Amino acid sequence: MLTANYPHPSIMRVFLFFLCIFRWFLLASAAFKVTHLPGFLPQGALPFHLETGYIEVDEVYGVELFYYFIESERNPSEDPLLLWLTGGPGCSGFCGLVLEIGPLKFISERYNGSLPNLVYHTYSWTKVSNIIFLDSPVGAGFSFSNHPQSYESGDKSWSKHVIIFLRKWLIDHQQFLSNPLYIAGDSYAGKVVPLVVHNVLNENDKEEQPKFNIQGYMIGNPMTGELIDFNARVPFAFGMGIISDELYQRIDENCKGEDYENPKSSPCASLLQIFENFKSELCEQHILEPKCSLDAPKPKYIVGTRRSMKVQESNTVLFGPPIPELKCRTYAYYLMYIWANSNIVQEALNVKKETIKEWRRCSDVLNYTKDISSNLKYQVNITTSGYRALVYSGDHDMALPFVGTKEWVKSLNFSITDRWRSWHVDGQVAGYTESYSNNLTFATVKGAGHTAPEYKAKECLAMFRRYTESYSNNLTFATVKGAGHTAPESKAKQCLAMFRS
Ligand SMILES: COc1cc(/C=C/C(=O)O[C@@H]2O[C@H](CO)[C@@H](O)[C@H](O)[C@H]2O)cc(OC)c1O
């Protein structure tokens, strides 16, 4: 028998086992601290802690989700940990970071061939919260699958991938395990967020460690899957003086029970076509803003060099929508496209080479199935189990109007604990709010559109702080107006309402 001084087989097995674990850890999750970003002004280190990385959520298809993580500027060890999901489905978490609640925003100036510039965004929710911006579902942003034909996704698989991501991320970042955890998102993500929270609660019911310190969720101009999501556009348009009383009345009479997106009866369809003609003249995401091309065009080519970008600069590109005008809010979407497709930016973000062909603000590679008809049962289950919900709506959004959101919130039949009232920032009305039993709060953001923080950043930061800080350590102080030493003795009804909330 050939004898040699090979290590004993059991030693080899142990060695190979740890080698596999090490390889898994290296490949499946990679996290990098990012101190500098190309295009950030003033040049130099970022004034906040940014980490980027990947976490594998499906070994079979090699699905890796990319994330941006930003530590709270206040108290990272105790401030909330927020997982932010962006809608679409297929829009990048980067939208949340530079358009809504993160510490960066683009300087909206005409593209001149050099890399677009970013500056610090004052009203960032990372002032008071740790935030993970996740590129999900697979195919969004820089997230990828090693089998691109399998960009199959849907509400259920998206939420399952998010749970796997969150568990692995927390195992890699154990210092955040005890932070109050919130799941948040807007638009289409608003439909999936309650499903994610529902899954988190199911995970916590198992013996598996670590447990999630989940507190609740926040959803903005959310979809639920209910007909009212889009049907509410007609009463919203009527209320805003966009359609006549007659058209509103005739739609109401001829479209009862219909899905306004897919009307069955021809009288209803004809009337909704007239409505659609009025609607199509406006910027759906904010009816007071100019109607603009919504997303970045796909210039013929982008050559990323170490110094600058060269993009075919012309008013019309070979394919795709025209470049938005500079006056449009969506010009920032064009700048995002240029910036994120630059190879020097992707190097700085530690993007794995050759994993995606092109970064799109809202990807079109997904093969998505809307396999949840409605998320209301999850919202009822979560809130009646003692977890908190903030549902907010920019009140000038016609894509998913507050009128419909208010209606489904009412349909839950929770008792009112804090009647409809205005809420304020700097002494001005910032919106209106009503709170219900089971810790659910509805709020409008006055003058905001589909992605409220994009339009009213200061007010939304105030809203976020009041929501997350009103319950930190579960201590709430309240006076009872007009009551004496034994408050319930003289203000029984008020004290009962206080007790119930
Ligand atoms: C699946 O069917 C529909 C989905 C949507 C979703 C919109 C959405 O998520 O908006 C994006 O939100 C993200 C924020 O989450 C923004 O960044 C994007 O700009 C915005 O496009 C809307 C619909 O009709 C209006 C649908 O019929």
Short mmCIF file of C-alpha atoms and ligand atoms in Angstrom, two decimals:
data_model
loop_
_atom_site.label_atom_id
_atom_site.label_comp_id
_atom_site.label_asym_id
_atom_site.label_seq_id
_atom_site.Cartn_x
_atom_site.Cartn_y
_atom_site.Cartn_z
CA MET A 1 0.00 0.00 0.00
CA LEU A 2 1.50 3.31 -0.92
CA THR A 3 2.38 5.01 2.33
CA ALA A 4 3.01 8.72 2.46
CA ASN A 5 2.73 11.30 5.17
CA TYR A 6 -0.76 12.48 4.11
CA PRO A 7 -2.76 13.96 7.00
CA HIS A 8 -5.16 11.58 8.63
CA PRO A 9 -8.50 11.56 6.65
CA SER A 10 -10.49 12.90 9.59
CA ILE A 11 -8.12 15.86 9.87
CA MET A 12 -8.63 16.49 6.13
CA ARG A 13 -12.40 16.37 6.58
CA VAL A 14 -12.27 18.93 9.43
CA PHE A 15 -9.94 21.15 7.38
CA LEU A 16 -12.21 20.99 4.32
CA PHE A 17 -15.25 21.73 6.49
CA PHE A 18 -13.73 24.92 7.86
CA LEU A 19 -12.43 25.81 4.40
CA CYS A 20 -16.00 25.59 3.07
CA ILE A 21 -17.32 27.72 5.93
CA PHE A 22 -14.62 30.30 5.31
CA ARG A 23 -15.32 30.29 1.55
CA TRP A 24 -19.06 30.62 2.22
CA PHE A 25 -18.49 33.53 4.51
CA LEU A 26 -16.17 35.24 2.08
CA LEU A 27 -18.34 34.75 -0.99
CA ALA A 28 -21.83 34.75 0.39
CA SER A 29 -21.50 37.94 2.31
CA ALA A 30 -19.04 40.68 1.71
CA ALA A 31 -19.17 44.01 3.48
CA PHE A 32 -16.99 47.04 2.83
CA LYS A 33 -16.63 50.39 4.58
CA VAL A 34 -16.88 53.21 2.01
CA THR A 35 -15.20 56.43 3.07
CA HIS A 36 -15.13 58.28 -0.27
CA LEU A 37 -17.51 58.48 -3.22
CA PRO A 38 -16.65 59.86 -6.68
CA GLY A 39 -18.60 63.04 -7.32
CA PHE A 40 -19.23 63.85 -3.65
CA LEU A 41 -18.69 67.51 -2.79
CA PRO A 42 -16.84 68.91 -0.98
CA GLN A 43 -14.16 66.42 -2.00
CA GLY A 44 -12.97 64.27 0.84
CA ALA A 45 -14.30 61.72 3.27
CA LEU A 46 -18.05 61.22 3.58
CA PRO A 47 -19.48 62.85 6.75
CA PHE A 48 -21.23 59.63 7.73
CA HIS A 49 -20.50 55.91 8.03
CA LEU A 50 -21.37 54.07 4.78
CA GLU A 51 -20.98 50.34 4.23
CA THR A 52 -21.87 48.43 1.07
CA GLY A 53 -21.98 44.72 0.46
CA TYR A 54 -23.70 41.62 -0.81
CA ILE A 55 -25.52 38.86 1.02
CA GLU A 56 -26.40 35.60 -0.70
CA VAL A 57 -30.07 34.72 -0.24
CA ASP A 58 -30.37 31.76 -2.62
CA GLU A 59 -27.48 29.33 -3.06
CA VAL A 60 -29.11 27.37 -5.89
CA TYR A 61 -29.48 30.35 -8.21
CA GLY A 62 -26.59 32.29 -6.68
CA VAL A 63 -28.81 35.22 -5.79
CA GLU A 64 -26.89 38.00 -4.03
CA LEU A 65 -28.61 41.12 -2.75
CA PHE A 66 -26.62 44.37 -2.69
CA TYR A 67 -27.13 46.84 0.11
CA TYR A 68 -26.04 50.26 1.33
CA PHE A 69 -25.86 50.61 5.12
CA ILE A 70 -25.59 53.97 6.86
CA GLU A 71 -25.12 54.28 10.60
CA SER A 72 -27.16 56.74 12.62
CA GLU A 73 -25.32 60.03 13.13
CA ARG A 74 -26.79 60.27 16.64
CA ASN A 75 -26.52 57.05 18.61
CA PRO A 76 -25.93 53.98 16.40
CA SER A 77 -26.03 51.57 19.31
CA GLU A 78 -29.51 52.62 20.47
CA ASP A 79 -31.23 54.34 17.54
CA PRO A 80 -33.68 52.37 15.41
CA LEU A 81 -32.48 50.04 12.67
CA LEU A 82 -34.60 50.67 9.59
CA LEU A 83 -34.69 48.31 6.61
CA TRP A 84 -35.89 50.38 3.61
CA LEU A 85 -37.46 48.67 0.58
CA THR A 86 -38.08 50.56 -2.66
CA GLY A 87 -41.03 49.89 -4.91
CA GLY A 88 -41.43 49.29 -8.62
CA PRO A 89 -41.07 46.39 -8.14
CA GLY A 90 -37.46 46.54 -9.29
CA CYS A 91 -36.45 50.05 -8.26
CA SER A 92 -33.07 50.27 -6.54
CA GLY A 93 -32.70 50.96 -2.82
CA PHE A 94 -30.44 53.80 -4.03
CA CYS A 95 -33.66 55.71 -4.83
CA GLY A 96 -34.46 55.78 -1.12
CA LEU A 97 -30.89 56.89 -0.38
CA VAL A 98 -30.52 59.82 -2.78
CA LEU A 99 -34.12 60.80 -3.53
CA GLU A 100 -35.94 60.30 -0.24
CA ILE A 101 -34.55 59.58 3.23
CA GLY A 102 -30.78 59.13 2.88
CA PRO A 103 -27.84 61.55 3.51
CA LEU A 104 -27.01 62.14 -0.18
CA LYS A 105 -28.68 63.98 -3.04
CA PHE A 106 -27.62 64.93 -6.55
CA ILE A 107 -26.94 68.52 -7.53
CA SER A 108 -29.45 69.01 -10.32
CA GLU A 109 -27.28 70.71 -12.94
CA ARG A 110 -27.03 69.99 -16.65
CA TYR A 111 -24.91 66.97 -17.41
CA ASN A 112 -21.65 68.16 -19.04
CA GLY A 113 -19.82 64.88 -19.58
CA SER A 114 -18.14 64.76 -16.18
CA LEU A 115 -19.41 62.68 -13.30
CA PRO A 116 -22.58 64.12 -11.70
CA ASN A 117 -22.04 65.58 -8.22
CA LEU A 118 -23.66 64.68 -4.91
CA VAL A 119 -23.89 66.64 -1.68
CA TYR A 120 -24.95 65.88 1.90
CA HIS A 121 -28.73 65.87 2.48
CA THR A 122 -29.61 67.62 5.74
CA TYR A 123 -33.03 66.08 6.34
CA SER A 124 -31.78 62.50 6.23
CA TRP A 125 -33.46 59.95 8.46
CA THR A 126 -29.93 58.68 9.21
CA LYS A 127 -29.68 61.69 11.52
CA VAL A 128 -31.62 59.58 14.01
CA SER A 129 -31.65 56.05 12.59
CA ASN A 130 -29.43 53.31 11.20
CA ILE A 131 -30.72 52.47 7.72
CA ILE A 132 -30.17 49.56 5.33
CA PHE A 133 -31.14 50.44 1.74
CA LEU A 134 -31.65 47.13 -0.01
CA ASP A 135 -31.52 46.48 -3.76
CA SER A 136 -34.42 44.04 -3.96
CA PRO A 137 -36.03 41.95 -5.34
CA VAL A 138 -33.24 40.22 -7.29
CA GLY A 139 -32.55 42.20 -10.44
CA ALA A 140 -32.99 45.58 -8.75
CA GLY A 141 -29.95 47.86 -8.65
CA PHE A 142 -26.73 45.87 -8.26
CA SER A 143 -28.38 42.72 -6.93
CA PHE A 144 -27.97 39.76 -9.23
CA SER A 145 -28.46 36.06 -9.84
CA ASN A 146 -25.90 33.72 -11.38
CA HIS A 147 -28.78 32.37 -13.47
CA PRO A 148 -30.31 35.57 -14.91
CA GLN A 149 -33.09 33.59 -16.57
CA SER A 150 -34.24 32.99 -13.01
CA TYR A 151 -35.11 36.59 -12.27
CA GLU A 152 -38.38 35.04 -11.29
CA SER A 153 -39.72 36.98 -8.40
CA GLY A 154 -42.94 37.85 -6.67
CA ASP A 155 -44.36 39.25 -3.48
CA LYS A 156 -43.78 36.05 -1.52
CA SER A 157 -40.28 35.25 -2.77
CA TRP A 158 -39.25 38.89 -2.37
CA SER A 159 -40.29 38.86 1.28
CA LYS A 160 -38.58 35.49 1.87
CA HIS A 161 -35.32 36.79 0.41
CA VAL A 162 -35.59 39.87 2.65
CA ILE A 163 -35.88 37.69 5.76
CA ILE A 164 -32.86 35.59 4.79
CA PHE A 165 -30.95 38.80 4.05
CA LEU A 166 -31.92 40.36 7.38
CA ARG A 167 -30.99 37.31 9.44
CA LYS A 168 -27.56 36.97 7.75
CA TRP A 169 -26.95 40.71 7.98
CA LEU A 170 -27.70 40.74 11.71
CA ILE A 171 -25.45 37.71 12.25
CA ASP A 172 -22.69 39.72 10.54
CA HIS A 173 -23.61 42.87 12.54
CA GLN A 174 -24.52 41.51 15.97
CA GLN A 175 -24.09 44.95 17.55
CA PHE A 176 -27.45 45.96 16.00
CA LEU A 177 -29.42 42.95 17.24
CA SER A 178 -30.91 44.88 20.17
CA ASN A 179 -31.71 48.05 18.22
CA PRO A 180 -35.45 48.65 17.68
CA LEU A 181 -36.09 47.21 14.20
CA TYR A 182 -38.54 48.75 11.71
CA ILE A 183 -39.32 47.63 8.15
CA ALA A 184 -40.28 50.48 5.81
CA GLY A 185 -40.95 51.21 2.17
CA ASP A 186 -43.25 53.05 -0.18
CA SER A 187 -45.36 52.52 -3.25
CA TYR A 188 -45.19 48.91 -4.40
CA ALA A 189 -42.83 48.10 -1.51
CA GLY A 190 -45.64 49.29 0.78
CA LYS A 191 -47.52 46.19 -0.28
CA VAL A 192 -44.66 43.82 0.63
CA VAL A 193 -43.45 45.48 3.88
CA PRO A 194 -46.33 44.07 6.02
CA LEU A 195 -45.64 40.62 4.52
CA VAL A 196 -41.98 40.93 5.56
CA VAL A 197 -43.00 41.90 9.10
CA HIS A 198 -45.45 38.99 9.19
CA ASN A 199 -42.60 36.66 8.22
CA VAL A 200 -40.31 38.23 10.82
CA LEU A 201 -42.91 37.50 13.52
CA ASN A 202 -43.18 33.91 12.28
CA GLU A 203 -39.40 33.58 12.46
CA ASN A 204 -39.43 34.90 16.03
CA ASP A 205 -41.99 32.25 16.96
CA LYS A 206 -39.48 29.56 15.98
CA GLU A 207 -36.57 28.59 18.19
CA GLU A 208 -34.13 29.99 15.65
CA GLN A 209 -31.66 32.63 16.80
CA PRO A 210 -31.12 35.52 16.56
CA LYS A 211 -34.52 36.93 17.34
CA PHE A 212 -35.53 40.11 15.52
CA ASN A 213 -36.24 43.08 17.78
CA ILE A 214 -39.12 44.11 15.50
CA GLN A 215 -41.22 47.11 16.61
CA GLY A 216 -43.40 47.71 13.56
CA TYR A 217 -43.48 49.13 10.05
CA MET A 218 -43.85 52.31 8.03
CA ILE A 219 -45.42 52.47 4.58
CA GLY A 220 -45.70 55.51 2.32
CA ASN A 221 -48.31 55.97 -0.44
CA PRO A 222 -48.51 52.21 -0.26
CA MET A 223 -50.09 49.66 -2.50
CA THR A 224 -52.14 47.04 -0.72
CA GLY A 225 -53.39 45.04 -3.69
CA GLU A 226 -56.96 46.20 -3.02
CA LEU A 227 -58.99 47.71 -5.88
CA ILE A 228 -59.18 50.96 -3.94
CA ASP A 229 -55.44 51.55 -4.52
CA PHE A 230 -56.11 52.77 -8.05
CA ASN A 231 -59.90 53.25 -8.05
CA ALA A 232 -59.34 56.11 -5.59
CA ARG A 233 -57.77 58.12 -8.42
CA VAL A 234 -61.24 59.12 -9.63
CA PRO A 235 -62.53 60.63 -6.37
CA PHE A 236 -59.08 62.17 -5.85
CA ALA A 237 -59.21 63.77 -9.31
CA PHE A 238 -62.76 64.97 -8.65
CA GLY A 239 -61.69 66.51 -5.34
CA MET A 240 -58.79 68.25 -7.05
CA GLY A 241 -61.00 69.75 -9.75
CA ILE A 242 -59.44 67.64 -12.52
CA ILE A 243 -62.71 66.04 -13.67
CA SER A 244 -66.27 67.38 -13.78
CA ASP A 245 -69.08 66.54 -11.38
CA GLU A 246 -70.89 64.82 -14.26
CA LEU A 247 -67.98 62.53 -15.18
CA TYR A 248 -67.42 61.67 -11.52
CA GLN A 249 -71.12 60.87 -11.07
CA ARG A 250 -71.37 58.81 -14.27
CA ILE A 251 -68.25 56.77 -13.39
CA ASP A 252 -69.70 56.15 -9.92
CA GLU A 253 -72.99 54.97 -11.44
CA ASN A 254 -71.52 52.86 -14.28
CA CYS A 255 -68.39 51.37 -12.69
CA LYS A 256 -69.67 49.92 -9.41
CA GLY A 257 -67.49 46.98 -8.31
CA GLU A 258 -65.19 47.39 -11.30
CA ASP A 259 -61.39 47.34 -11.28
CA TYR A 260 -60.78 50.77 -12.82
CA GLU A 261 -57.48 49.48 -14.25
CA ASN A 262 -59.33 46.71 -16.13
CA PRO A 263 -63.03 47.67 -16.55
CA LYS A 264 -65.33 44.93 -17.90
CA SER A 265 -68.44 46.85 -18.96
CA SER A 266 -68.11 49.06 -22.05
CA PRO A 267 -69.98 52.11 -20.64
CA CYS A 268 -67.59 52.04 -17.69
CA ALA A 269 -64.54 51.56 -19.92
CA SER A 270 -65.55 54.51 -22.13
CA LEU A 271 -66.02 56.78 -19.13
CA LEU A 272 -62.70 55.69 -17.58
CA GLN A 273 -61.00 56.41 -20.90
CA ILE A 274 -62.22 60.01 -20.63
CA PHE A 275 -60.83 60.07 -17.09
CA GLU A 276 -57.56 58.61 -18.35
CA ASN A 277 -57.26 61.39 -20.93
CA PHE A 278 -57.49 64.00 -18.19
CA LYS A 279 -55.09 62.06 -15.94
CA SER A 280 -52.48 61.53 -18.68
CA GLU A 281 -51.93 65.29 -19.06
CA LEU A 282 -50.62 65.54 -15.50
CA CYS A 283 -47.61 64.38 -13.50
CA GLU A 284 -49.25 61.45 -11.75
CA GLN A 285 -46.73 61.32 -8.93
CA HIS A 286 -47.37 64.96 -8.02
CA ILE A 287 -50.23 66.70 -9.80
CA LEU A 288 -48.79 70.21 -9.29
CA GLU A 289 -45.43 69.40 -10.89
CA PRO A 290 -44.65 69.56 -14.60
CA LYS A 291 -45.27 66.37 -16.54
CA CYS A 292 -41.84 64.98 -17.40
CA SER A 293 -40.22 61.90 -18.83
CA LEU A 294 -40.25 59.54 -15.85
CA ASP A 295 -37.10 57.57 -16.19
CA ALA A 296 -33.59 57.80 -17.48
CA PRO A 297 -33.13 57.09 -21.19
CA LYS A 298 -30.64 54.43 -22.25
CA PRO A 299 -27.96 56.39 -24.10
CA LYS A 300 -26.31 54.43 -26.91
CA TYR A 301 -23.28 53.79 -24.79
CA ILE A 302 -21.53 54.95 -21.70
CA VAL A 303 -17.79 54.83 -21.56
CA GLY A 304 -16.62 55.00 -17.98
CA THR A 305 -13.11 56.32 -17.79
CA ARG A 306 -11.05 57.12 -14.74
CA ARG A 307 -11.61 60.80 -15.32
CA SER A 308 -15.03 61.30 -16.75
CA MET A 309 -18.01 59.85 -18.50
CA LYS A 310 -18.78 60.12 -22.17
CA VAL A 311 -22.45 59.81 -22.88
CA GLN A 312 -24.14 60.40 -26.19
CA GLU A 313 -25.47 63.85 -25.31
CA SER A 314 -28.38 64.68 -27.52
CA ASN A 315 -32.02 65.47 -27.03
CA THR A 316 -33.07 62.17 -28.45
CA VAL A 317 -31.37 58.91 -27.68
CA LEU A 318 -31.42 55.88 -29.92
CA PHE A 319 -34.07 54.24 -27.77
CA GLY A 320 -35.89 54.93 -24.58
CA PRO A 321 -37.66 58.11 -23.44
CA PRO A 322 -36.17 61.55 -24.13
CA ILE A 323 -33.75 62.96 -21.57
CA PRO A 324 -35.83 64.79 -18.92
CA GLU A 325 -35.66 68.59 -19.02
CA LEU A 326 -33.45 70.21 -16.37
CA LYS A 327 -36.54 71.80 -14.73
CA CYS A 328 -37.90 68.32 -14.07
CA ARG A 329 -37.42 66.53 -10.78
CA THR A 330 -36.73 63.48 -12.87
CA TYR A 331 -33.54 65.03 -14.26
CA ALA A 332 -31.98 63.62 -11.08
CA TYR A 333 -32.98 60.15 -12.33
CA TYR A 334 -30.85 60.76 -15.43
CA LEU A 335 -27.90 61.88 -13.29
CA MET A 336 -28.32 58.77 -11.11
CA TYR A 337 -28.15 56.61 -14.22
CA ILE A 338 -24.93 58.23 -15.41
CA TRP A 339 -23.33 58.12 -11.96
CA ALA A 340 -24.21 54.53 -11.06
CA ASN A 341 -23.09 53.18 -14.44
CA SER A 342 -19.66 54.71 -14.09
CA ASN A 343 -16.94 52.16 -13.51
CA ILE A 344 -15.15 54.41 -11.03
CA VAL A 345 -18.33 54.63 -8.97
CA GLN A 346 -18.90 50.90 -9.11
CA GLU A 347 -15.34 50.35 -7.96
CA ALA A 348 -15.88 52.73 -5.02
CA LEU A 349 -19.13 50.94 -4.09
CA ASN A 350 -17.39 47.54 -4.31
CA VAL A 351 -19.78 46.33 -6.98
CA LYS A 352 -18.77 42.87 -8.22
CA LYS A 353 -17.60 43.17 -11.82
CA GLU A 354 -19.59 41.59 -14.67
CA THR A 355 -22.56 40.78 -12.44
CA ILE A 356 -25.03 43.19 -14.10
CA LYS A 357 -25.00 44.62 -17.63
CA GLU A 358 -26.44 47.99 -16.76
CA TRP A 359 -27.66 49.73 -13.61
CA ARG A 360 -31.23 50.99 -13.93
CA ARG A 361 -32.99 53.14 -11.34
CA CYS A 362 -36.02 50.90 -11.85
CA SER A 363 -34.97 47.65 -13.44
CA ASP A 364 -36.88 45.98 -16.25
CA VAL A 365 -35.24 42.57 -15.94
CA LEU A 366 -37.62 41.21 -13.34
CA ASN A 367 -40.13 38.55 -14.16
CA TYR A 368 -42.48 39.47 -11.32
CA THR A 369 -45.69 37.80 -10.11
CA LYS A 370 -48.03 39.76 -7.86
CA ASP A 371 -48.87 36.67 -5.80
CA ILE A 372 -50.42 38.47 -2.84
CA SER A 373 -53.92 39.78 -3.64
CA SER A 374 -54.06 42.04 -0.55
CA ASN A 375 -51.84 42.78 2.43
CA LEU A 376 -54.63 43.94 4.76
CA LYS A 377 -54.86 40.64 6.65
CA TYR A 378 -51.13 40.90 7.44
CA GLN A 379 -51.54 44.48 8.64
CA VAL A 380 -54.43 43.48 10.93
CA ASN A 381 -52.45 40.51 12.30
CA ILE A 382 -49.37 42.61 12.99
CA THR A 383 -51.08 45.60 14.62
CA THR A 384 -53.48 43.50 16.71
CA SER A 385 -50.41 41.57 17.94
CA GLY A 386 -49.11 44.79 19.51
CA TYR A 387 -46.71 46.03 16.80
CA ARG A 388 -46.89 49.55 15.44
CA ALA A 389 -47.76 50.91 12.02
CA LEU A 390 -47.32 54.33 10.46
CA VAL A 391 -49.17 54.74 7.15
CA TYR A 392 -48.39 58.06 5.46
CA SER A 393 -49.44 59.67 2.18
CA GLY A 394 -48.15 62.58 0.17
CA ASP A 395 -51.51 64.28 -0.47
CA HIS A 396 -50.79 65.40 -4.04
CA ASP A 397 -50.02 61.94 -5.37
CA MET A 398 -52.51 60.62 -7.93
CA ALA A 399 -50.68 57.31 -8.54
CA LEU A 400 -51.71 55.91 -5.14
CA PRO A 401 -53.87 58.67 -3.65
CA PHE A 402 -54.35 59.27 0.07
CA VAL A 403 -58.13 58.99 -0.57
CA GLY A 404 -57.79 55.24 -1.12
CA THR A 405 -55.33 54.79 1.73
CA LYS A 406 -57.64 56.56 4.14
CA GLU A 407 -60.50 54.33 2.97
CA TRP A 408 -58.73 51.01 3.56
CA VAL A 409 -57.39 52.20 6.90
CA LYS A 410 -61.00 52.98 7.94
CA SER A 411 -62.08 49.58 6.64
CA LEU A 412 -60.00 47.91 9.38
CA ASN A 413 -62.63 49.21 11.84
CA PHE A 414 -60.13 50.09 14.55
CA SER A 415 -61.50 52.60 17.05
CA ILE A 416 -60.20 56.15 16.82
CA THR A 417 -57.90 57.06 19.72
CA ASP A 418 -56.73 60.45 18.43
CA ARG A 419 -59.21 62.21 16.20
CA TRP A 420 -58.27 63.79 12.84
CA ARG A 421 -56.07 66.80 13.52
CA SER A 422 -53.32 68.81 11.87
CA TRP A 423 -49.67 68.19 12.66
CA HIS A 424 -47.07 70.93 12.46
CA VAL A 425 -43.46 71.74 11.66
CA ASP A 426 -42.06 75.22 12.38
CA GLY A 427 -45.55 76.39 13.35
CA GLN A 428 -47.00 75.50 9.95
CA VAL A 429 -49.44 72.70 9.12
CA ALA A 430 -47.35 69.85 7.69
CA GLY A 431 -50.29 67.50 7.22
CA TYR A 432 -53.15 65.77 8.98
CA THR A 433 -53.21 62.67 11.13
CA GLU A 434 -55.56 60.27 12.88
CA SER A 435 -54.59 57.46 15.25
CA TYR A 436 -56.41 54.21 15.92
CA SER A 437 -56.37 51.39 18.43
CA ASN A 438 -53.79 48.66 17.81
CA ASN A 439 -51.09 51.30 17.43
CA LEU A 440 -51.93 52.30 13.87
CA THR A 441 -51.41 55.91 12.79
CA PHE A 442 -52.39 57.47 9.47
CA ALA A 443 -50.84 60.76 8.35
CA THR A 444 -50.91 62.90 5.25
CA VAL A 445 -47.94 65.02 4.23
CA LYS A 446 -49.33 68.28 2.87
CA GLY A 447 -48.03 69.22 -0.56
CA ALA A 448 -46.02 66.04 -1.05
CA GLY A 449 -46.22 63.54 -3.90
CA HIS A 450 -45.89 59.80 -4.37
CA THR A 451 -42.59 59.53 -2.50
CA ALA A 452 -43.33 62.04 0.23
CA PRO A 453 -39.78 62.66 1.59
CA GLU A 454 -38.66 63.56 -1.96
CA TYR A 455 -40.98 66.59 -1.81
CA LYS A 456 -41.21 67.45 1.92
CA ALA A 457 -37.95 66.22 3.44
CA LYS A 458 -37.95 68.35 6.60
CA GLU A 459 -41.55 67.50 7.44
CA CYS A 460 -41.03 63.78 6.82
CA LEU A 461 -37.96 63.69 9.05
CA ALA A 462 -40.06 65.31 11.79
CA MET A 463 -42.82 62.76 11.19
CA PHE A 464 -40.31 59.86 11.36
CA ARG A 465 -38.76 61.18 14.60
CA ARG A 466 -42.11 61.64 16.32
CA TYR A 467 -43.17 58.18 15.28
CA THR A 468 -40.01 56.35 16.37
CA GLU A 469 -39.22 58.46 19.45
CA SER A 470 -42.71 58.53 20.88
CA TYR A 471 -42.22 54.91 21.90
CA SER A 472 -38.52 54.54 22.49
CA ASN A 473 -38.16 52.61 25.79
CA ASN A 474 -41.95 52.40 25.76
CA LEU A 475 -42.26 55.42 28.02
CA THR A 476 -45.02 57.89 27.17
CA PHE A 477 -45.93 60.99 29.20
CA ALA A 478 -49.42 62.49 29.02
CA THR A 479 -51.40 65.11 30.89
CA VAL A 480 -55.16 64.87 31.26
CA LYS A 481 -56.56 68.35 30.64
CA GLY A 482 -58.89 69.56 33.39
CA ALA A 483 -58.37 66.52 35.61
CA GLY A 484 -57.44 66.57 39.31
CA HIS A 485 -55.20 64.44 41.52
CA THR A 486 -57.05 61.25 40.62
CA ALA A 487 -57.48 61.93 36.90
CA PRO A 488 -60.01 59.22 36.01
CA GLU A 489 -62.27 60.49 38.80
CA SER A 490 -62.88 63.76 36.98
CA LYS A 491 -62.08 62.80 33.33
CA ALA A 492 -63.25 59.21 33.06
CA LYS A 493 -63.95 59.13 29.31
CA GLN A 494 -60.63 60.76 28.42
CA CYS A 495 -58.70 58.43 30.70
CA LEU A 496 -60.37 55.36 29.19
CA ALA A 497 -59.36 56.57 25.70
CA MET A 498 -55.82 57.16 26.97
CA PHE A 499 -55.72 53.68 28.51
CA ARG A 500 -56.95 52.06 25.29
CA SER A 501 -54.36 53.80 23.14
C1 LIG B 1 -47.56 46.59 -10.26
O1 LIG B 1 -48.50 47.53 -10.75
C2 LIG B 1 -48.23 48.82 -10.46
C3 LIG B 1 -47.17 49.14 -9.65
C4 LIG B 1 -46.95 50.48 -9.38
C5 LIG B 1 -45.79 50.76 -8.53
C6 LIG B 1 -45.26 51.96 -8.42
C7 LIG B 1 -44.04 52.15 -7.65
O2 LIG B 1 -43.57 51.30 -6.91
O3 LIG B 1 -43.50 53.38 -7.87
C8 LIG B 1 -42.12 53.55 -7.70
O4 LIG B 1 -41.87 53.81 -6.30
C9 LIG B 1 -40.49 54.10 -6.05
C10 LIG B 1 -40.33 54.33 -4.56
O5 LIG B 1 -40.59 53.15 -3.85
C11 LIG B 1 -40.07 55.34 -6.82
O6 LIG B 1 -38.68 55.59 -6.60
C12 LIG B 1 -40.31 55.13 -8.31
O7 LIG B 1 -40.05 56.33 -9.01
C13 LIG B 1 -41.76 54.75 -8.54
O8 LIG B 1 -41.96 54.40 -9.90
C14 LIG B 1 -47.75 51.50 -9.89
C15 LIG B 1 -48.81 51.14 -10.71
O9 LIG B 1 -49.66 52.07 -11.28
C16 LIG B 1 -49.31 53.42 -11.04
C17 LIG B 1 -49.05 49.80 -10.99
O10 LIG B 1 -50.08 49.44 -11.82
#
